[in-house]
Short mmCIF file of C-alpha atoms in Angstrom, two decimals:
data_model
loop_
_atom_site.label_atom_id
_atom_site.label_comp_id
_atom_site.label_asym_id
_atom_site.label_seq_id
_atom_site.Cartn_x
_atom_site.Cartn_y
_atom_site.Cartn_z
CA MET F 1 -1.80 11.02 -19.59
CA TYR F 2 -4.43 13.40 -18.24
CA CYS F 3 -7.27 12.40 -15.98
CA HIS F 4 -10.68 13.60 -17.17
CA VAL F 5 -13.42 12.93 -14.65
CA MET F 6 -16.97 12.42 -15.87
CA PRO F 7 -20.04 12.42 -13.61
CA CYS F 8 -20.57 8.93 -12.20
CA PRO F 9 -23.95 7.63 -11.05
CA LEU F 10 -24.10 6.47 -7.48
CA SER F 11 -25.44 3.13 -8.69
CA TYR F 12 -21.89 2.42 -9.87
CA VAL F 13 -21.00 1.71 -6.25
CA ARG F 14 -22.76 -1.18 -4.58
CA PHE F 15 -24.09 -0.52 -1.11
CA SER F 16 -21.88 -3.16 0.46
CA VAL F 17 -19.48 -0.84 2.25
CA PHE F 18 -19.51 -1.60 5.96
CA SER F 19 -18.15 0.84 8.50
CA ASP F 20 -16.83 0.47 12.03
CA ALA F 21 -16.95 4.22 12.55
CA LYS F 22 -20.06 4.22 14.71
CA ASP F 23 -19.03 7.55 16.20
CA LEU F 24 -19.13 9.18 12.76
CA ASP F 25 -22.08 7.41 11.09
CA THR F 26 -25.49 8.74 12.04
CA ILE F 27 -27.43 6.37 9.75
CA PRO F 28 -27.14 2.65 10.59
CA THR F 29 -24.99 0.86 8.03
CA PRO F 30 -27.44 -2.07 7.61
CA CYS F 31 -30.05 0.44 6.50
CA ARG F 32 -27.76 1.80 3.80
CA ALA F 33 -26.42 -1.57 2.78
CA HIS F 34 -29.49 -3.75 2.61
CA ASP F 35 -32.74 -1.80 2.69
CA LEU F 36 -32.87 -1.00 -1.02
CA SER F 37 -36.48 0.08 -0.64
CA CYS F 38 -35.19 3.34 0.84
CA ALA F 39 -32.63 3.90 -1.93
CA HIS F 40 -34.68 6.71 -3.46
CA VAL F 41 -34.46 8.53 -0.12
CA VAL F 42 -30.84 7.78 0.76
CA THR F 43 -29.30 8.19 -2.71
CA PRO F 44 -29.93 11.93 -3.40
CA PRO F 45 -28.16 13.33 -0.29
CA ILE F 46 -25.19 11.03 -0.91
CA ALA F 47 -25.09 11.70 -4.65
CA ARG F 48 -25.34 15.46 -4.25
CA PRO F 49 -21.76 16.01 -2.97
CA CYS F 50 -20.46 13.54 -5.57
CA GLN F 51 -21.71 15.45 -8.60
CA PRO F 52 -19.65 18.63 -7.96
CA VAL F 53 -16.45 16.60 -8.29
CA THR F 54 -16.50 17.96 -11.83
CA THR F 55 -17.27 21.51 -10.73
CA ASP F 56 -16.08 23.70 -7.87
CA TRP F 57 -16.35 21.90 -4.54
CA ASN F 58 -14.35 21.24 -1.42
CA VAL F 59 -14.53 18.21 0.85
CA SER F 60 -16.52 19.00 3.96
CA TYR F 61 -14.75 18.53 7.28
CA PRO F 62 -17.08 15.82 8.65
CA ILE F 63 -16.13 13.57 5.72
CA GLN F 64 -12.48 14.08 6.58
CA ASP F 65 -12.74 13.10 10.24
CA GLY F 66 -11.56 9.65 11.27
CA VAL F 67 -11.73 7.46 14.33
CA GLY F 68 -8.30 6.00 15.08
CA ALA F 69 -7.86 2.30 15.80
CA SER F 70 -4.58 0.65 16.78
CA ILE F 71 -3.88 -2.62 14.93
CA ALA F 72 -0.98 -4.94 15.76
CA GLU F 73 1.42 -5.84 12.97
CA GLU F 74 1.02 -9.51 12.13
CA GLY F 75 3.65 -11.73 13.70
CA ARG F 76 4.71 -9.20 16.31
CA ALA F 77 1.55 -8.77 18.39
CA ARG F 78 2.78 -10.98 21.20
CA GLN F 79 5.60 -8.59 22.00
CA PHE F 80 3.10 -5.94 23.17
CA LEU F 81 5.39 -3.16 22.02
CA PRO F 82 3.79 0.16 20.97
CA ALA F 83 6.20 0.35 18.02
CA ASN F 84 4.65 -2.80 16.56
CA TYR F 85 1.20 -1.22 16.23
CA ARG F 86 -0.05 0.91 13.36
CA PRO F 87 -2.97 3.36 13.29
CA ILE F 88 -6.01 2.60 11.14
CA SER F 89 -8.60 5.30 10.45
CA ASN F 90 -12.23 4.17 10.52
CA MET F 91 -13.90 6.46 8.00
CA SER F 92 -17.61 7.11 7.74
CA THR F 93 -19.51 4.94 5.26
CA VAL F 94 -20.78 7.90 3.24
CA SER F 95 -17.21 9.12 2.74
CA LYS F 96 -16.19 5.67 1.52
CA VAL F 97 -18.93 5.69 -1.10
CA LEU F 98 -17.86 9.12 -2.31
CA LYS F 99 -14.21 8.16 -2.49
CA ARG F 100 -14.96 4.98 -4.44
CA LEU F 101 -16.40 7.17 -7.18
CA VAL F 102 -13.17 9.17 -7.39
CA LEU F 103 -11.12 5.98 -7.16
CA ALA F 104 -12.88 4.57 -10.23
CA HIS F 105 -11.49 7.45 -12.32
CA LEU F 106 -7.96 7.54 -10.91
CA LEU F 107 -7.48 3.87 -11.74
CA GLY F 108 -7.76 4.71 -15.42
CA SER F 109 -4.20 6.07 -15.47
CA ALA F 110 -1.65 4.10 -17.49
CA ASN F 111 1.24 5.58 -15.51
CA PHE F 112 1.27 2.94 -12.80
CA SER F 113 4.07 0.42 -13.01
CA GLN F 114 2.95 -2.97 -14.31
CA TYR F 115 4.41 -4.35 -11.08
CA GLN F 116 2.15 -2.25 -8.85
CA SER F 117 -0.96 -4.28 -7.98
CA THR F 118 -2.79 -1.96 -5.58
CA TYR F 119 -6.50 -1.57 -6.43
CA ARG F 120 -5.98 -2.24 -10.12
CA LYS F 121 -8.34 -4.24 -12.30
CA GLY F 122 -7.01 -7.73 -12.86
CA HIS F 123 -4.44 -7.29 -10.08
CA SER F 124 -4.50 -8.57 -6.51
CA THR F 125 -2.24 -9.98 -3.81
CA GLU F 126 -2.56 -13.32 -5.63
CA THR F 127 -1.32 -11.97 -8.95
CA ALA F 128 1.48 -10.11 -7.17
CA LEU F 129 2.60 -13.32 -5.45
CA LEU F 130 2.32 -15.29 -8.70
CA ASP F 131 4.59 -12.77 -10.44
CA VAL F 132 7.24 -13.14 -7.73
CA LEU F 133 7.03 -16.95 -7.75
CA ASP F 134 7.15 -17.08 -11.54
CA GLY F 135 10.52 -15.35 -11.45
CA VAL F 136 11.76 -17.73 -8.76
CA PHE F 137 10.71 -20.86 -10.69
CA LYS F 138 12.25 -19.59 -13.92
CA ALA F 139 15.53 -18.95 -12.10
CA ALA F 140 15.51 -22.49 -10.66
CA ASP F 141 14.99 -23.91 -14.16
CA GLU F 142 18.10 -21.99 -15.22
CA LYS F 143 20.03 -23.49 -12.29
CA GLN F 144 20.02 -20.23 -10.33
CA VAL F 145 18.99 -19.35 -6.79
CA THR F 146 16.85 -16.31 -6.02
CA VAL F 147 17.49 -13.88 -3.20
CA LEU F 148 14.13 -12.51 -2.08
CA ILE F 149 13.96 -9.39 0.11
CA ASP F 150 10.81 -8.12 1.81
CA LEU F 151 11.22 -4.42 2.61
CA ASP F 152 9.64 -2.95 5.75
CA LEU F 153 8.52 0.69 5.91
CA SER F 154 7.86 2.50 9.16
CA ALA F 155 4.42 4.16 9.45
CA SER F 156 4.47 4.60 5.68
CA PHE F 157 0.93 5.94 5.20
CA ASP F 158 1.33 8.42 8.05
CA THR F 159 4.34 10.34 6.71
CA VAL F 160 3.28 11.10 3.13
CA ASP F 161 4.13 14.71 2.26
CA HIS F 162 0.99 16.33 0.79
CA ARG F 163 2.89 18.80 -1.37
CA LEU F 164 5.00 16.07 -2.96
CA LEU F 165 1.94 13.89 -3.49
CA LEU F 166 -0.01 16.66 -5.22
CA ASP F 167 3.01 17.52 -7.40
CA ARG F 168 3.30 13.84 -8.37
CA LEU F 169 -0.38 13.62 -9.22
CA ARG F 170 -0.06 16.70 -11.42
CA LEU F 171 3.30 16.11 -13.11
CA GLU F 172 3.40 12.32 -13.46
CA PHE F 173 -0.27 11.32 -13.56
CA GLY F 174 -1.72 14.35 -15.31
CA VAL F 175 -4.31 15.11 -12.61
CA THR F 176 -5.14 18.80 -12.96
CA ALA F 177 -7.76 21.48 -12.45
CA THR F 178 -10.86 20.55 -10.46
CA VAL F 179 -9.82 16.97 -9.79
CA LEU F 180 -6.51 18.07 -8.31
CA ASP F 181 -8.28 20.73 -6.24
CA TRP F 182 -10.70 18.08 -4.98
CA LEU F 183 -7.85 15.80 -3.87
CA GLN F 184 -6.02 18.71 -2.24
CA SER F 185 -9.19 19.57 -0.34
CA TYR F 186 -9.51 15.92 0.70
CA LEU F 187 -5.93 15.76 2.00
CA GLU F 188 -5.79 19.08 3.82
CA GLY F 189 -7.62 20.13 6.97
CA ARG F 190 -7.96 16.57 8.25
CA SER F 191 -8.53 15.70 11.90
CA GLN F 192 -8.59 12.53 13.95
CA PHE F 193 -9.17 11.21 17.44
CA VAL F 194 -8.71 7.90 19.24
CA LYS F 195 -11.43 6.25 21.31
CA ILE F 196 -10.99 3.33 23.72
CA ASP F 197 -14.25 2.18 25.25
CA GLN F 198 -15.81 5.32 26.75
CA TYR F 199 -12.57 7.31 26.69
CA GLN F 200 -11.86 9.65 23.79
CA SER F 201 -8.78 11.68 23.02
CA PRO F 202 -8.93 15.35 21.98
CA THR F 203 -9.34 15.95 18.26
CA ILE F 204 -6.09 17.00 16.59
CA GLY F 205 -5.24 18.23 13.13
CA VAL F 206 -3.35 16.00 10.68
CA ASP F 207 -1.16 17.78 8.12
CA VAL F 208 0.71 14.75 6.70
CA GLY F 209 -0.15 11.25 5.58
CA VAL F 210 -3.08 9.52 3.90
CA PRO F 211 -5.72 7.61 5.91
CA GLN F 212 -4.83 3.92 6.00
CA GLY F 213 -8.42 2.96 6.64
CA SER F 214 -9.73 4.88 3.64
CA VAL F 215 -10.63 3.56 0.20
CA VAL F 216 -8.40 5.94 -1.76
CA GLY F 217 -5.46 5.98 0.71
CA PRO F 218 -3.55 2.94 -0.64
CA LEU F 219 -3.85 4.21 -4.21
CA LEU F 220 -2.56 7.66 -3.27
CA PHE F 221 0.34 5.98 -1.50
CA ALA F 222 1.06 3.99 -4.67
CA VAL F 223 1.10 7.25 -6.64
CA TYR F 224 3.41 8.83 -4.07
CA CYS F 225 5.94 5.96 -4.26
CA SER F 226 5.76 5.41 -8.01
CA PRO F 227 9.20 6.99 -8.78
CA VAL F 228 11.02 4.46 -6.58
CA THR F 229 10.47 1.86 -9.31
CA ASP F 230 12.96 3.77 -11.48
CA VAL F 231 15.54 3.49 -8.70
CA ILE F 232 15.04 -0.27 -8.46
CA ALA F 233 14.98 -0.81 -12.23
CA HIS F 234 18.25 1.11 -12.55
CA HIS F 235 19.96 -1.78 -10.76
CA SER F 236 18.18 -4.41 -12.92
CA VAL F 237 16.56 -5.88 -9.82
CA GLN F 238 13.11 -7.48 -10.14
CA TYR F 239 10.39 -6.15 -7.85
CA HIS F 240 6.70 -6.08 -7.07
CA HIS F 241 4.59 -3.64 -5.05
CA TYR F 242 1.28 -3.99 -3.29
CA ALA F 243 0.53 -0.73 -1.43
CA ASP F 244 3.41 -0.45 1.06
CA ASP F 245 4.54 -4.07 0.62
CA THR F 246 7.59 -4.33 -1.62
CA GLN F 247 9.47 -7.46 -2.62
CA LEU F 248 12.83 -7.35 -4.38
CA HIS F 249 14.25 -10.47 -5.99
CA LEU F 250 17.35 -11.21 -7.99
CA ALA F 251 18.50 -14.49 -9.54
CA MET F 252 22.17 -15.52 -9.43
CA ARG F 253 24.36 -18.58 -9.81
CA ALA F 254 24.72 -20.58 -6.63
CA ASP F 255 28.49 -20.82 -7.02
CA ASN F 256 28.92 -17.08 -7.66
CA THR F 257 26.70 -14.91 -5.47
CA THR F 258 29.16 -12.10 -4.74
CA ALA F 259 28.18 -9.87 -7.68
CA GLY F 260 24.44 -10.39 -7.18
CA LEU F 261 24.55 -9.67 -3.45
CA SER F 262 26.55 -6.52 -4.15
CA VAL F 263 23.87 -5.33 -6.58
CA LEU F 264 21.16 -5.89 -3.96
CA ALA F 265 23.20 -4.02 -1.34
CA GLU F 266 23.62 -1.01 -3.65
CA CYS F 267 19.97 -1.14 -4.77
CA THR F 268 18.54 -1.20 -1.23
CA THR F 269 20.88 1.60 -0.17
CA ASP F 270 19.62 3.77 -3.04
CA VAL F 271 16.00 2.82 -2.26
CA ARG F 272 16.48 3.82 1.37
CA GLN F 273 17.95 7.15 0.29
CA TRP F 274 14.96 7.80 -2.00
CA TYR F 275 12.57 7.03 0.85
CA LEU F 276 14.41 9.44 3.14
CA GLN F 277 14.24 12.19 0.55
CA ASN F 278 10.49 11.62 0.36
CA SER F 279 9.79 11.58 4.12
CA LEU F 280 9.57 7.78 4.34
CA GLN F 281 11.64 5.48 6.54
CA LEU F 282 12.91 2.08 5.40
CA ASN F 283 13.57 -0.28 8.32
CA PRO F 284 16.40 -2.61 7.30
CA ASP F 285 16.29 -4.28 10.74
CA LYS F 286 12.65 -5.34 10.19
CA SER F 287 13.16 -6.30 6.56
CA GLU F 288 13.74 -9.96 5.74
CA ALA F 289 15.87 -11.93 3.28
CA LEU F 290 15.25 -15.43 1.94
CA ILE F 291 17.27 -17.53 -0.50
CA VAL F 292 15.14 -19.86 -2.62
CA GLY F 293 16.31 -22.76 -4.77
CA THR F 294 16.64 -26.50 -5.15
CA ASN F 295 18.34 -28.70 -2.56
CA ASN F 296 21.63 -28.81 -4.48
CA GLN F 297 21.59 -25.07 -5.16
CA LEU F 298 20.85 -24.22 -1.53
CA HIS F 299 23.59 -26.52 -0.31
CA ALA F 300 26.11 -24.62 -2.46
CA VAL F 301 24.86 -21.22 -1.27
CA THR F 302 24.33 -21.76 2.45
CA SER F 303 27.88 -22.95 2.89
CA SER F 304 29.14 -19.50 1.84
CA VAL F 305 26.26 -17.04 2.44
CA SER F 306 24.80 -16.54 5.90
CA SER F 307 23.56 -12.95 5.58
CA VAL F 308 22.36 -10.43 3.00
CA SER F 309 23.20 -6.72 3.17
CA VAL F 310 20.05 -4.56 3.02
CA ALA F 311 20.62 -0.78 3.11
CA GLY F 312 23.80 -1.23 5.14
CA VAL F 313 22.39 -3.81 7.58
CA ASP F 314 23.46 -7.46 7.41
CA LEU F 315 20.30 -9.54 7.69
CA PRO F 316 20.59 -13.23 8.54
CA VAL F 317 19.15 -15.45 5.83
CA ALA F 318 15.74 -16.59 7.02
CA GLU F 319 14.38 -20.11 6.73
CA GLU F 320 10.92 -18.79 5.90
CA MET F 321 9.23 -15.50 5.05
CA LYS F 322 5.62 -14.34 4.89
CA VAL F 323 4.95 -12.59 1.58
CA LEU F 324 1.49 -11.08 1.04
CA GLY F 325 -0.03 -13.49 3.53
CA VAL F 326 1.68 -16.65 2.25
CA VAL F 327 4.55 -18.31 4.13
CA LEU F 328 7.40 -19.17 1.76
CA ASP F 329 10.29 -21.46 2.66
CA GLN F 330 13.65 -21.91 0.95
CA ARG F 331 12.48 -24.87 -1.14
CA LEU F 332 8.95 -23.56 -1.78
CA THR F 333 7.31 -26.60 -0.23
CA PHE F 334 4.66 -24.36 1.38
CA SER F 335 4.65 -26.76 4.33
CA LYS F 336 4.87 -23.89 6.83
CA HIS F 337 1.91 -22.15 5.23
CA VAL F 338 -0.31 -25.22 5.23
#
């Protein structure tokens, strides 16, 4: 399926994009967001670089700059370990408006997996969670337990190989010609710096990765990782993606878990190998495993299963797991979340 981009009026994007990149924005965000009386003045200079998306144009370097912010991973902030922090790029507001216009066209592709919910119409973290829970409840009705695995990727957005991403956009999503050139120009020649109070680091070039604080970054990451769904499906394991969050789940009989656990071990090993071949790192040690079922089913399982093998690492079966912001327990009482 080929991506044909048509000119898009700036009015398509509401002026409700707020930015924390005060060092990059020269026009106050409240002026852009709320003072519609000045729209006739503000719109033309913003719209002008958007129109050549269908002609011959390269992204200007100021739009590519980002201010780095360090955000703690939820649940691990109290450890105060540098490894538990991830970089977020605060992009300028004007660049976010421009990229939303491009995003609107990329989302038209039918090549995304139906189990990829990132930035897709009718999809959200809620629908992703509902899909996972629907499979769990169906398994319980069939007197089966479900082994749920939450995979953890290390600095996933920061290690995306630009060449592989552009090849994937061209070969698997049909993005060609000017649109592909535009995205290549957006990815290449990037720079970033980190600022803490009045202290600012030197500006350095960035030749890998997609900005995690950008509008289009999560979607590009979803494009980059799209082939891994074939690896998972090959093992007949159920899955769901939301950006870099991936949940695997497989139903099995409580009195015969050996075959199912073996399938999950082989699947996660193959997934890890695919990630390595694509410059991504799966962290089995930070991944989590949860067994969900009824009281009787769990009693039969927990007496024989204390760990789940994920990419060669034996993970202890957790009593609870946070999936897309919701805390799940083994009996799905949601008591820990409430």
